[in-house]
PDB file of C-alpha atoms in Angstrom:
ATOM      1  CA  MET A   1     159.749  85.778  85.228  1.00 73.00           C
ATOM      2  CA  TYR A   2     156.979  86.106  82.668  1.00 89.00           C
ATOM      3  CA  ALA A   3     154.237  85.782  85.167  1.00 95.00           C
ATOM      4  CA  PRO A   4     152.048  88.878  85.887  1.00 96.00           C
ATOM      5  CA  ILE A   5     152.160  91.093  88.988  1.00 97.00           C
ATOM      6  CA  GLY A   6     149.013  90.829  90.980  1.00 97.00           C
ATOM      7  CA  VAL A   7     147.539  94.263  92.248  1.00 96.00           C
ATOM      8  CA  PHE A   8     144.520  94.429  94.428  1.00 95.00           C
ATOM      9  CA  ASP A   9     142.462  97.340  95.883  1.00 93.00           C
ATOM     10  CA  SER A  10     138.797  97.511  97.243  1.00 91.00           C
ATOM     11  CA  GLY A  11     137.817  99.609  94.117  1.00 85.00           C
ATOM     12  CA  VAL A  12     139.413 101.967  91.687  1.00 84.00           C
ATOM     13  CA  GLY A  13     141.765 103.868  93.883  1.00 85.00           C
ATOM     14  CA  GLY A  14     144.466 101.206  93.434  1.00 89.00           C
ATOM     15  CA  LEU A  15     144.698 102.201  89.810  1.00 88.00           C
ATOM     16  CA  THR A  16     146.965 105.028  90.830  1.00 88.00           C
ATOM     17  CA  VAL A  17     149.322 102.537  92.106  1.00 93.00           C
ATOM     18  CA  ALA A  18     148.875 100.280  88.995  1.00 91.00           C
ATOM     19  CA  ARG A  19     149.594 103.301  86.591  1.00 89.00           C
ATOM     20  CA  ALA A  20     152.674 104.065  88.543  1.00 92.00           C
ATOM     21  CA  ILE A  21     153.888 100.501  88.492  1.00 94.00           C
ATOM     22  CA  ARG A  22     153.095 100.794  84.582  1.00 90.00           C
ATOM     23  CA  ASP A  23     155.067 103.829  84.374  1.00 91.00           C
ATOM     24  CA  GLN A  24     158.280 102.484  85.934  1.00 94.00           C
ATOM     25  CA  LEU A  25     157.882  98.805  84.590  1.00 95.00           C
ATOM     26  CA  PRO A  26     156.251  99.068  81.062  1.00 92.00           C
ATOM     27  CA  GLY A  27     157.156  95.510  80.216  1.00 93.00           C
ATOM     28  CA  GLU A  28     155.577  93.713  82.997  1.00 95.00           C
ATOM     29  CA  SER A  29     152.194  91.974  82.684  1.00 95.00           C
ATOM     30  CA  MET A  30     149.682  92.715  85.479  1.00 94.00           C
ATOM     31  CA  ILE A  31     146.417  91.580  86.898  1.00 95.00           C
ATOM     32  CA  TYR A  32     144.375  94.089  88.679  1.00 93.00           C
ATOM     33  CA  VAL A  33     141.404  93.336  90.971  1.00 94.00           C
ATOM     34  CA  GLY A  34     139.017  95.762  92.165  1.00 91.00           C
ATOM     35  CA  ASP A  35     136.633  94.413  94.879  1.00 93.00           C
ATOM     36  CA  THR A  36     134.006  96.832  93.735  1.00 88.00           C
ATOM     37  CA  ALA A  37     131.178  94.572  95.001  1.00 90.00           C
ATOM     38  CA  ARG A  38     132.185  95.435  98.633  1.00 92.00           C
ATOM     39  CA  THR A  39     133.800  98.795  98.316  1.00 86.00           C
ATOM     40  CA  PRO A  40     134.411 100.742 100.574  1.00 88.00           C
ATOM     41  CA  TYR A  41     136.468  98.831 103.230  1.00 91.00           C
ATOM     42  CA  GLY A  42     136.876 101.919 105.382  1.00 88.00           C
ATOM     43  CA  PRO A  43     133.638 101.512 107.548  1.00 90.00           C
ATOM     44  CA  ARG A  44     133.939  97.750 107.873  1.00 93.00           C
ATOM     45  CA  PRO A  45     135.356  95.647 110.807  1.00 93.00           C
ATOM     46  CA  ILE A  46     138.995  94.754 110.220  1.00 91.00           C
ATOM     47  CA  ALA A  47     138.210  91.037 110.515  1.00 93.00           C
ATOM     48  CA  GLU A  48     135.748  91.234 107.696  1.00 95.00           C
ATOM     49  CA  VAL A  49     138.384  93.215 105.526  1.00 95.00           C
ATOM     50  CA  ARG A  50     140.932  90.687 106.413  1.00 95.00           C
ATOM     51  CA  ARG A  51     138.516  87.930 105.091  1.00 95.00           C
ATOM     52  CA  PHE A  52     137.919  89.823 101.775  1.00 95.00           C
ATOM     53  CA  ALA A  53     141.481  90.819 101.164  1.00 96.00           C
ATOM     54  CA  LEU A  54     142.607  87.184 101.755  1.00 95.00           C
ATOM     55  CA  GLU A  55     139.966  85.585  99.521  1.00 95.00           C
ATOM     56  CA  ILE A  56     141.267  87.926  96.552  1.00 95.00           C
ATOM     57  CA  LEU A  57     144.929  87.695  97.377  1.00 96.00           C
ATOM     58  CA  ASP A  58     144.456  83.583  97.341  1.00 95.00           C
ATOM     59  CA  ASP A  59     142.831  83.880  93.922  1.00 94.00           C
ATOM     60  CA  LEU A  60     145.596  85.986  92.583  1.00 96.00           C
ATOM     61  CA  VAL A  61     148.221  83.337  93.730  1.00 96.00           C
ATOM     62  CA  ALA A  62     146.105  80.685  92.331  1.00 95.00           C
ATOM     63  CA  GLN A  63     146.339  82.570  88.931  1.00 94.00           C
ATOM     64  CA  GLY A  64     150.202  82.331  89.055  1.00 96.00           C
ATOM     65  CA  VAL A  65     151.186  85.917  89.917  1.00 97.00           C
ATOM     66  CA  LYS A  66     155.029  86.486  90.692  1.00 98.00           C
ATOM     67  CA  MET A  67     154.406  89.251  93.212  1.00 98.00           C
ATOM     68  CA  LEU A  68     151.231  90.656  95.242  1.00 98.00           C
ATOM     69  CA  VAL A  69     150.746  94.544  95.486  1.00 97.00           C
ATOM     70  CA  ILE A  70     148.159  95.345  98.218  1.00 97.00           C
ATOM     71  CA  ALA A  71     147.177  98.797  96.695  1.00 95.00           C
ATOM     72  CA  CYS A  72     144.731  99.556  99.613  1.00 93.00           C
ATOM     73  CA  ASN A  73     145.540 100.907 103.024  1.00 91.00           C
ATOM     74  CA  THR A  74     142.791  99.540 104.712  1.00 91.00           C
ATOM     75  CA  ALA A  75     143.447  96.018 103.387  1.00 94.00           C
ATOM     76  CA  SER A  76     147.162  96.444 104.085  1.00 94.00           C
ATOM     77  CA  ALA A  77     146.477  97.366 107.829  1.00 91.00           C
ATOM     78  CA  ALA A  78     144.079  94.307 107.963  1.00 93.00           C
ATOM     79  CA  VAL A  79     146.540  91.637 106.484  1.00 93.00           C
ATOM     80  CA  LEU A  80     150.067  93.167 106.959  1.00 83.00           C
ATOM     81  CA  ARG A  81     151.345  90.211 108.859  1.00 83.00           C
ATOM     82  CA  ASP A  82     149.246  87.485 107.400  1.00 89.00           C
ATOM     83  CA  ALA A  83     150.237  88.148 103.934  1.00 90.00           C
ATOM     84  CA  TYR A  84     154.133  87.784 104.534  1.00 90.00           C
ATOM     85  CA  GLU A  85     153.592  84.533 106.378  1.00 92.00           C
ATOM     86  CA  ARG A  86     150.971  83.025 103.945  1.00 94.00           C
ATOM     87  CA  TYR A  87     152.211  83.451 100.672  1.00 95.00           C
ATOM     88  CA  ASP A  88     155.407  82.325  98.928  1.00 94.00           C
ATOM     89  CA  VAL A  89     155.556  85.209  96.527  1.00 96.00           C
ATOM     90  CA  PRO A  90     156.951  88.680  97.414  1.00 97.00           C
ATOM     91  CA  VAL A  91     154.355  90.939  98.873  1.00 97.00           C
ATOM     92  CA  VAL A  92     154.249  94.712  98.781  1.00 97.00           C
ATOM     93  CA  GLU A  93     151.958  96.782 100.625  1.00 95.00           C
ATOM     94  CA  VAL A  94     151.249 100.602 100.642  1.00 94.00           C
ATOM     95  CA  ILE A  95     151.965 101.556 104.168  1.00 94.00           C
ATOM     96  CA  GLY A  96     155.568 100.829 104.764  1.00 93.00           C
ATOM     97  CA  PRO A  97     156.868 102.703 101.612  1.00 93.00           C
ATOM     98  CA  THR A  98     154.738 105.789 102.554  1.00 94.00           C
ATOM     99  CA  VAL A  99     155.791 105.992 106.066  1.00 95.00           C
ATOM    100  CA  ARG A 100     159.711 105.862 104.907  1.00 93.00           C
ATOM    101  CA  SER A 101     159.047 108.877 102.545  1.00 94.00           C
ATOM    102  CA  ALA A 102     157.174 110.976 105.109  1.00 96.00           C
ATOM    103  CA  VAL A 103     160.023 110.412 107.634  1.00 96.00           C
ATOM    104  CA  SER A 104     162.663 111.319 105.167  1.00 95.00           C
ATOM    105  CA  ILE A 105     160.662 114.611 104.156  1.00 96.00           C
ATOM    106  CA  THR A 106     159.254 116.237 107.542  1.00 97.00           C
ATOM    107  CA  ARG A 107     161.212 119.333 108.454  1.00 97.00           C
ATOM    108  CA  ASN A 108     159.452 120.120 111.729  1.00 97.00           C
ATOM    109  CA  GLY A 109     158.390 116.658 112.750  1.00 97.00           C
ATOM    110  CA  ARG A 110     154.700 117.117 112.496  1.00 98.00           C
ATOM    111  CA  VAL A 111     153.180 114.719 110.186  1.00 98.00           C
ATOM    112  CA  GLY A 112     149.532 114.385 109.420  1.00 98.00           C
ATOM    113  CA  LEU A 113     147.711 111.252 108.379  1.00 98.00           C
ATOM    114  CA  ILE A 114     144.466 110.837 106.638  1.00 97.00           C
ATOM    115  CA  GLY A 115     142.741 107.489 105.993  1.00 94.00           C
ATOM    116  CA  THR A 116     139.661 105.488 106.077  1.00 91.00           C
ATOM    117  CA  ALA A 117     138.144 104.744 109.524  1.00 91.00           C
ATOM    118  CA  GLY A 118     139.370 101.150 109.340  1.00 91.00           C
ATOM    119  CA  THR A 119     143.070 102.348 108.748  1.00 91.00           C
ATOM    120  CA  ILE A 120     142.994 105.074 111.407  1.00 94.00           C
ATOM    121  CA  GLN A 121     141.461 102.500 113.963  1.00 92.00           C
ATOM    122  CA  SER A 122     144.225  99.866 113.045  1.00 91.00           C
ATOM    123  CA  ARG A 123     146.910 102.245 114.272  1.00 93.00           C
ATOM    124  CA  VAL A 124     149.320 100.458 111.990  1.00 92.00           C
ATOM    125  CA  TYR A 125     150.793 103.934 111.029  1.00 94.00           C
ATOM    126  CA  ASP A 126     151.236 104.648 114.726  1.00 94.00           C
ATOM    127  CA  ASP A 127     153.101 101.540 115.328  1.00 93.00           C
ATOM    128  CA  LEU A 128     155.484 102.187 112.296  1.00 93.00           C
ATOM    129  CA  PHE A 129     155.977 106.063 113.188  1.00 95.00           C
ATOM    130  CA  ARG A 130     156.899 105.025 116.620  1.00 92.00           C
ATOM    131  CA  VAL A 131     160.470 103.986 115.778  1.00 90.00           C
ATOM    132  CA  ARG A 132     160.794 107.641 115.201  1.00 93.00           C
ATOM    133  CA  PRO A 133     159.692 109.116 118.653  1.00 93.00           C
ATOM    134  CA  GLU A 134     160.726 112.622 117.709  1.00 95.00           C
ATOM    135  CA  ILE A 135     157.958 112.680 115.016  1.00 96.00           C
ATOM    136  CA  GLU A 136     154.426 113.747 116.370  1.00 97.00           C
ATOM    137  CA  LEU A 137     151.846 112.037 114.245  1.00 97.00           C
ATOM    138  CA  SER A 138     148.384 113.560 114.002  1.00 98.00           C
ATOM    139  CA  THR A 139     145.499 111.383 112.222  1.00 97.00           C
ATOM    140  CA  GLN A 140     142.154 112.090 110.822  1.00 97.00           C
ATOM    141  CA  ALA A 141     139.616 109.497 109.503  1.00 96.00           C
ATOM    142  CA  CYS A 142     137.857 111.004 106.274  1.00 96.00           C
ATOM    143  CA  PRO A 143     135.176 108.302 105.449  1.00 90.00           C
ATOM    144  CA  ARG A 144     133.466 110.436 102.877  1.00 95.00           C
ATOM    145  CA  PHE A 145     136.554 110.903 100.735  1.00 94.00           C
ATOM    146  CA  VAL A 146     136.313 107.372  99.178  1.00 88.00           C
ATOM    147  CA  GLU A 147     132.497 107.914  98.744  1.00 88.00           C
ATOM    148  CA  LEU A 148     133.167 110.784  96.726  1.00 91.00           C
ATOM    149  CA  VAL A 149     136.025 109.396  94.389  1.00 87.00           C
ATOM    150  CA  GLU A 150     133.828 106.076  93.697  1.00 80.00           C
ATOM    151  CA  ALA A 151     131.070 108.499  92.529  1.00 84.00           C
ATOM    152  CA  GLY A 152     133.425 110.396  90.389  1.00 83.00           C
ATOM    153  CA  GLU A 153     133.266 113.759  92.240  1.00 90.00           C
ATOM    154  CA  THR A 154     136.646 114.958  92.722  1.00 89.00           C
ATOM    155  CA  SER A 155     136.204 118.808  92.600  1.00 91.00           C
ATOM    156  CA  GLY A 156     133.570 121.293  93.282  1.00 94.00           C
ATOM    157  CA  PRO A 157     132.234 123.301  96.369  1.00 95.00           C
ATOM    158  CA  GLU A 158     131.002 119.936  98.226  1.00 96.00           C
ATOM    159  CA  VAL A 159     134.406 118.218  97.820  1.00 97.00           C
ATOM    160  CA  LEU A 160     136.255 121.344  99.105  1.00 97.00           C
ATOM    161  CA  ALA A 161     133.790 121.599 102.017  1.00 97.00           C
ATOM    162  CA  VAL A 162     134.366 118.139 103.091  1.00 97.00           C
ATOM    163  CA  ALA A 163     137.990 118.587 102.577  1.00 98.00           C
ATOM    164  CA  GLU A 164     138.013 121.698 104.863  1.00 98.00           C
ATOM    165  CA  GLU A 165     136.063 119.994 107.548  1.00 97.00           C
ATOM    166  CA  TYR A 166     138.489 117.000 107.716  1.00 98.00           C
ATOM    167  CA  LEU A 167     141.666 118.784 107.478  1.00 98.00           C
ATOM    168  CA  ALA A 168     141.207 121.716 109.384  1.00 97.00           C
ATOM    169  CA  PRO A 169     142.401 120.093 112.823  1.00 97.00           C
ATOM    170  CA  LEU A 170     145.551 118.853 111.024  1.00 98.00           C
ATOM    171  CA  VAL A 171     146.350 122.527 109.808  1.00 97.00           C
ATOM    172  CA  ALA A 172     145.758 123.879 113.145  1.00 97.00           C
ATOM    173  CA  ARG A 173     148.460 121.314 114.436  1.00 97.00           C
ATOM    174  CA  ASP A 174     151.054 122.980 112.089  1.00 97.00           C
ATOM    175  CA  ILE A 175     151.941 119.842 110.198  1.00 98.00           C
ATOM    176  CA  ASP A 176     154.490 120.210 107.167  1.00 98.00           C
ATOM    177  CA  THR A 177     153.813 116.820 105.861  1.00 98.00           C
ATOM    178  CA  LEU A 178     150.413 114.956 105.066  1.00 98.00           C
ATOM    179  CA  VAL A 179     150.239 111.397 104.451  1.00 97.00           C
ATOM    180  CA  LEU A 180     147.369 110.420 102.027  1.00 95.00           C
ATOM    181  CA  GLY A 181     146.683 107.042 103.527  1.00 94.00           C
ATOM    182  CA  CYS A 182     144.341 105.878 101.064  1.00 91.00           C
ATOM    183  CA  THR A 183     145.045 105.038  97.373  1.00 87.00           C
ATOM    184  CA  HIS A 184     141.746 106.879  96.476  1.00 87.00           C
ATOM    185  CA  TYR A 185     143.065 110.196  98.139  1.00 92.00           C
ATOM    186  CA  PRO A 186     145.313 111.217  95.246  1.00 89.00           C
ATOM    187  CA  PHE A 187     142.229 111.781  93.063  1.00 87.00           C
ATOM    188  CA  LEU A 188     141.308 114.645  95.572  1.00 94.00           C
ATOM    189  CA  ARG A 189     144.877 116.210  95.538  1.00 93.00           C
ATOM    190  CA  GLY A 190     143.655 119.538  94.181  1.00 95.00           C
ATOM    191  CA  ALA A 191     140.971 120.187  97.034  1.00 97.00           C
ATOM    192  CA  ILE A 192     143.588 118.821  99.601  1.00 98.00           C
ATOM    193  CA  ARG A 193     146.243 121.024  98.580  1.00 97.00           C
ATOM    194  CA  GLN A 194     143.862 124.048  98.633  1.00 97.00           C
ATOM    195  CA  VAL A 195     142.988 123.452 102.196  1.00 97.00           C
ATOM    196  CA  VAL A 196     146.618 122.708 103.572  1.00 98.00           C
ATOM    197  CA  GLY A 197     148.513 125.030 101.483  1.00 97.00           C
ATOM    198  CA  PRO A 198     151.601 124.730  99.182  1.00 96.00           C
ATOM    199  CA  GLU A 199     154.082 124.654 102.173  1.00 96.00           C
ATOM    200  CA  VAL A 200     152.822 121.190 103.362  1.00 98.00           C
ATOM    201  CA  ALA A 201     154.331 118.236 101.478  1.00 97.00           C
ATOM    202  CA  LEU A 202     151.727 115.543 100.248  1.00 96.00           C
ATOM    203  CA  VAL A 203     152.878 111.978 100.484  1.00 95.00           C
ATOM    204  CA  SER A 204     150.881 109.408  98.503  1.00 91.00           C
ATOM    205  CA  SER A 205     151.372 105.721  98.099  1.00 87.00           C
ATOM    206  CA  ASP A 206     151.445 105.405  94.402  1.00 89.00           C
ATOM    207  CA  ILE A 207     154.913 106.382  93.372  1.00 88.00           C
ATOM    208  CA  GLU A 208     156.594 104.982  96.654  1.00 90.00           C
ATOM    209  CA  THR A 209     154.858 101.764  96.216  1.00 94.00           C
ATOM    210  CA  ALA A 210     156.078 101.490  92.561  1.00 94.00           C
ATOM    211  CA  ASN A 211     159.696 102.207  93.740  1.00 94.00           C
ATOM    212  CA  GLN A 212     159.275  99.281  96.188  1.00 95.00           C
ATOM    213  CA  VAL A 213     157.926  96.939  93.547  1.00 97.00           C
ATOM    214  CA  TYR A 214     160.743  97.758  91.148  1.00 97.00           C
ATOM    215  CA  GLN A 215     163.360  97.155  93.937  1.00 96.00           C
ATOM    216  CA  THR A 216     161.838  93.923  95.059  1.00 97.00           C
ATOM    217  CA  LEU A 217     161.603  92.587  91.522  1.00 97.00           C
ATOM    218  CA  THR A 218     165.333  93.681  90.955  1.00 97.00           C
ATOM    219  CA  ASP A 219     166.456  92.257  94.301  1.00 97.00           C
ATOM    220  CA  ARG A 220     164.921  88.839  93.589  1.00 96.00           C
ATOM    221  CA  GLY A 221     165.814  88.374  90.068  1.00 96.00           C
ATOM    222  CA  LEU A 222     162.050  88.674  89.079  1.00 96.00           C
ATOM    223  CA  LEU A 223     162.237  91.590  86.551  1.00 95.00           C
ATOM    224  CA  ARG A 224     160.569  90.423  82.980  1.00 93.00           C
ATOM    225  CA  PRO A 225     163.374  89.803  80.439  1.00 90.00           C
ATOM    226  CA  ALA A 226     163.576  91.786  77.276  1.00 85.00           C
ATOM    227  CA  GLY A 227     162.661  89.901  74.197  1.00 82.00           C
ATOM    228  CA  GLY A 228     159.726  87.910  75.684  1.00 80.00           C
ATOM    229  CA  PRO A 229     155.997  88.060  74.709  1.00 85.00           C
ATOM    230  CA  GLU A 230     154.007  91.157  74.810  1.00 89.00           C
ATOM    231  CA  PRO A 231     152.919  92.152  78.333  1.00 91.00           C
ATOM    232  CA  VAL A 232     149.333  91.421  79.070  1.00 90.00           C
ATOM    233  CA  LEU A 233     147.112  93.811  81.338  1.00 88.00           C
ATOM    234  CA  ARG A 234     143.875  92.274  82.810  1.00 89.00           C
ATOM    235  CA  TYR A 235     141.363  94.104  85.084  1.00 89.00           C
ATOM    236  CA  GLU A 236     138.949  92.202  87.037  1.00 90.00           C
ATOM    237  CA  ALA A 237     136.227  93.552  89.084  1.00 89.00           C
ATOM    238  CA  THR A 238     133.861  91.693  91.670  1.00 90.00           C
ATOM    239  CA  GLY A 239     130.848  94.114  91.138  1.00 85.00           C
ATOM    240  CA  ASP A 240     128.668  93.663  88.061  1.00 81.00           C
ATOM    241  CA  ASP A 241     129.082  97.460  86.938  1.00 74.00           C
ATOM    242  CA  ALA A 242     131.934  97.196  84.702  1.00 77.00           C
ATOM    243  CA  THR A 243     131.012 100.200  82.687  1.00 78.00           C
ATOM    244  CA  ALA A 244     131.378 102.649  85.688  1.00 74.00           C
ATOM    245  CA  PHE A 245     134.824 100.916  86.394  1.00 75.00           C
ATOM    246  CA  VAL A 246     135.914 101.521  82.961  1.00 79.00           C
ATOM    247  CA  ASP A 247     134.627 105.076  83.053  1.00 78.00           C
ATOM    248  CA  LEU A 248     136.330 106.384  86.100  1.00 72.00           C
ATOM    249  CA  ALA A 249     139.454 104.603  84.972  1.00 73.00           C
ATOM    250  CA  ARG A 250     139.496 106.470  81.645  1.00 75.00           C
ATOM    251  CA  ARG A 251     138.036 109.749  83.095  1.00 71.00           C
ATOM    252  CA  MET A 252     140.106 110.263  86.146  1.00 61.00           C
ATOM    253  CA  LEU A 253     143.561 108.469  85.184  1.00 62.00           C
ATOM    254  CA  GLY A 254     143.539 108.369  81.534  1.00 69.00           C
ATOM    255  CA  ILE A 255     143.768 104.661  81.557  1.00 69.00           C
ATOM    256  CA  GLY A 256     141.904 102.980  78.636  1.00 71.00           C
ATOM    257  CA  ILE A 257     140.472  99.523  79.412  1.00 76.00           C
ATOM    258  CA  ASP A 258     139.122  97.415  76.794  1.00 74.00           C
ATOM    259  CA  ALA A 259     137.329  94.919  78.983  1.00 73.00           C
ATOM    260  CA  VAL A 260     136.788  94.071  82.727  1.00 83.00           C
ATOM    261  CA  ASP A 261     136.341  90.474  83.680  1.00 84.00           C
ATOM    262  CA  HIS A 262     134.098  89.507  86.562  1.00 81.00           C
ATOM    263  CA  ALA A 263     135.858  88.140  89.582  1.00 80.00           C
ATOM    264  CA  PRO A 264     133.010  86.238  91.750  1.00 72.00           C
ATOM    265  CA  THR A 265     133.490  86.531  95.505  1.00 65.00           C
ATOM    266  CA  GLY A 266     133.193  83.341  97.467  1.00 50.00           C
ATOM    267  CA  ALA A 267     134.323  81.522 100.545  1.00 38.00           C
ATOM    268  CA  ILE A 268     138.131  81.214 101.479  1.00 37.00           C
ATOM    269  CA  ARG A 269     140.074  78.760 103.178  1.00 38.00           C
ATOM    270  CA  LEU A 270     141.276  80.092 106.668  1.00 36.00           C
ATOM    271  CA  PRO A 271     143.468  79.683 108.435  1.00 37.00           C
ATOM    272  CA  GLY A 272     146.360  78.028 106.356  1.00 42.00           C
ATOM    273  CA  ARG A 273     149.329  78.706 104.299  1.00 43.00           C
ATOM    274  CA  LEU A 274     149.112  78.537 100.409  1.00 44.00           C
ATOM    275  CA  PRO A 275     151.898  76.552  98.721  1.00 41.00           C
ATOM    276  CA  ALA A 276     154.239  78.566  96.475  1.00 43.00           C
ATOM    277  CA  SER A 277     152.422  79.706  93.234  1.00 41.00           C
ATOM    278  CA  LYS A 278     153.056  77.744  90.107  1.00 38.00           C
ATOM    279  CA  THR A 279     154.301  80.313  87.622  1.00 37.00           C
ATOM    280  CA  PRO A 280     154.815  79.946  83.930  1.00 34.00           C
ATOM    281  CA  ALA A 281     158.311  78.852  82.800  1.00 33.00           C
ATOM    282  CA  GLU A 282     160.908  81.244  83.171  1.00 32.00           C
TER     283      GLU A 282
END
């Protein structure tokens, strides 16, 4: 129960999910890994994203986490089935909770989805929305959004122009709900809101995923008990520029990070199933 939650993203976008988890579960320890050396994942082939994601998830399990949170839509699409079969710790990803929220919110049945090229091409959202055939899903890849966020550009004329280019086709389809299908996109909420208008509901994965984390830990009796050691937060990045990671986290999320450990990338063992992780004594 004192073991940490492992959170993984291609870069800094997943910090939105990590912050939402911290808001709901301030007593939990957490390890956050950003694959900053290989971001963005969106333009990469799904097979390559799968390899990168499983490499990092394997490492988190080896470190003894009690839960895996895949805080990246592209990675979730790439390893959605593998992760549930491969690991003996519970896995929470960002796609399922977001779809369920969008289905419950839409009023006219017209839902828009924006995501990376990899997420859109995987069609995993299409598969999940298919259980509700009355919903019309319109999708749009937004490859420049991640680049803008990773560069720290979240407002201004260029951001607004890119948002208008990407979102105009969805607005023309009279959507009433827009799924932000990438954890980087909440950083651009202001520009997105200005383009789609106040009447369109924006559904992002941070809060919905944190709700799922809370529910899963509760259902499995894995919540950290009161009175134990102080929770520990550790941040790791595969890239060498820890300063940029810390700066973005502080400037855009208000998260103060004292240090970022380097997580080297390397070969992984595929295929195969990992044994149950060894967690600290309960």
